[in-house]
CSV table of C-alpha atoms in Angstrom, one decimal:
chain,number,residue,atom,x,y,z
A,14,MET,CA,-7.2,-12.5,8.4
A,15,LEU,CA,-10.2,-10.9,6.7
A,16,VAL,CA,-8.2,-8.7,4.4
A,17,THR,CA,-6.1,-11.6,3.2
A,18,GLN,CA,-9.3,-13.5,2.4
A,19,VAL,CA,-10.9,-10.6,0.6
A,20,VAL,CA,-7.7,-10.1,-1.5
A,21,ASP,CA,-7.5,-13.8,-2.3
A,22,GLU,CA,-11.2,-13.8,-3.4
A,23,LEU,CA,-10.6,-10.7,-5.5
A,24,THR,CA,-7.6,-12.2,-7.1
A,25,ARG,CA,-9.5,-15.4,-7.9
A,26,LEU,CA,-12.3,-13.4,-9.5
A,27,LEU,CA,-9.9,-11.2,-11.5
A,28,THR,CA,-7.9,-14.2,-12.6
A,29,GLN,CA,-11.1,-15.9,-13.9
A,30,GLU,CA,-12.1,-12.7,-15.8
A,31,THR,CA,-8.7,-12.4,-17.6
A,32,ALA,CA,-8.2,-16.1,-18.2
A,33,HIS,CA,-9.2,-17.3,-21.7
A,34,PRO,CA,-10.2,-20.9,-22.1
A,35,PRO,CA,-7.7,-22.6,-24.3
A,36,ALA,CA,-8.8,-23.5,-27.9
A,37,GLU,CA,-7.2,-26.9,-27.6
A,38,PRO,CA,-6.2,-29.2,-24.8
A,39,VAL,CA,-3.2,-28.0,-22.8
A,40,ASP,CA,-0.8,-29.9,-20.6
A,41,THR,CA,-1.7,-29.6,-16.8
A,42,ALA,CA,1.8,-28.3,-15.8
A,43,GLY,CA,1.6,-25.6,-18.5
A,44,GLU,CA,-1.9,-24.6,-17.4
A,45,ALA,CA,-0.8,-24.5,-13.7
A,46,ARG,CA,2.2,-22.3,-14.6
A,47,ARG,CA,0.0,-19.9,-16.7
A,48,HIS,CA,-2.5,-19.6,-13.9
A,49,ALA,CA,0.2,-19.0,-11.3
A,50,LEU,CA,1.8,-16.3,-13.4
A,51,LEU,CA,-1.6,-14.7,-14.1
A,52,ARG,CA,-2.4,-14.7,-10.3
A,53,LEU,CA,1.0,-13.1,-9.7
A,54,ARG,CA,0.3,-10.4,-12.2
A,55,VAL,CA,-3.1,-9.7,-10.6
A,56,LEU,CA,-1.5,-9.6,-7.1
A,57,THR,CA,1.1,-7.1,-8.3
A,58,GLY,CA,-1.7,-4.9,-9.5
A,59,VAL,CA,-3.4,-5.2,-6.1
A,60,LYS,CA,-0.2,-4.3,-4.3
A,61,GLU,CA,0.3,-1.2,-6.5
A,62,ALA,CA,-3.3,-0.1,-5.8
A,63,VAL,CA,-2.9,-0.5,-2.1
A,64,ARG,CA,0.3,1.5,-2.2
A,65,HIS,CA,-1.5,4.3,-4.0
A,66,LEU,CA,-4.3,4.2,-1.5
A,67,GLU,CA,-1.7,4.3,1.4
A,68,ASP,CA,-0.1,7.4,-0.2
A,69,GLN,CA,-3.4,9.1,-0.4
A,70,ALA,CA,-4.2,8.3,3.2
A,71,ALA,CA,-0.8,9.5,4.4
A,72,HIS,CA,-1.3,12.8,2.5
A,73,ALA,CA,-4.8,13.2,4.1
A,74,ALA,CA,-3.4,12.4,7.5
A,75,ALA,CA,-0.6,15.0,7.1
A,76,ALA,CA,-3.1,17.6,5.8
A,77,SER,CA,-5.2,16.9,8.9
A,78,GLY,CA,-2.2,17.7,11.1
A,79,ALA,CA,-0.7,14.3,11.7
A,80,GLY,CA,3.1,14.2,12.0
A,81,TYR,CA,5.6,11.6,10.9
A,82,PRO,CA,5.5,9.9,14.4
A,83,GLU,CA,1.7,9.3,14.1
A,84,ILE,CA,1.8,8.3,10.4
A,85,GLY,CA,4.7,5.9,11.2
A,86,ARG,CA,2.7,4.3,14.0
A,87,ALA,CA,-0.3,3.9,11.8
A,88,VAL,CA,1.7,1.8,9.3
A,89,SER,CA,3.9,0.0,11.9
A,90,MET,CA,7.1,1.8,11.1
A,91,SER,CA,9.3,4.4,12.8
A,92,ARG,CA,9.1,8.1,12.3
A,93,GLN,CA,12.2,7.9,10.2
A,94,GLY,CA,10.7,5.1,8.1
A,95,ALA,CA,7.6,7.2,7.4
A,96,ARG,CA,9.8,10.1,6.5
A,97,ARG,CA,11.8,8.0,4.1
A,98,ARG,CA,8.6,6.5,2.6
A,99,TRP,CA,6.9,10.0,2.2
A,100,PRO,CA,9.7,12.6,2.0
A,101,GLY,CA,8.4,16.1,2.1
A,102,LEU,CA,5.0,15.1,3.3
A,103,ILE,CA,5.3,17.1,6.4
A,104,THR,CA,6.6,20.6,6.2
A,105,ASN,CA,7.7,22.7,9.2
A,106,SER,CA,4.5,24.7,9.0
A,107,THR,CA,2.4,21.5,9.3
A,108,ASP,CA,4.4,19.3,11.6
A,109,HIS,CA,2.9,20.1,15.0
A,110,SER,CA,4.2,16.9,16.6
A,111,THR,CA,7.8,17.9,16.7
A,112,ARG,CA,7.5,21.6,17.7
A,113,ARG,CA,8.7,22.6,21.1
A,114,PRO,CA,7.3,25.5,23.0
A,115,THR,CA,9.3,28.7,22.7
A,116,HIS,CA,10.4,30.1,26.1
A,117,ARG,CA,10.3,33.8,26.3
A,118,SER,CA,12.2,35.8,28.9
A,119,SER,CA,10.4,38.7,30.6
């Protein structure tokens, strides 16, 4: 998947930028462990950034009139899952997807 490749490349570049060459020779196992932990730290930062961007996009979708069912479908989760992820995102005045027409008697 393209996104996975891009994130992998970004992680590699960020890991290289934050890695400092050792002043003296280090054992290979220790260097591999240090690199793996650094990569894990970078990926955790990427995950947090993506989560923040998802939150912004969900708020923008809600502000544009999307309801929990649409937002849930966009992120491959149920309406209930979207509501749990973003509680209070949709208010009754903005949730057009769950409104039912009012029948008036004459």
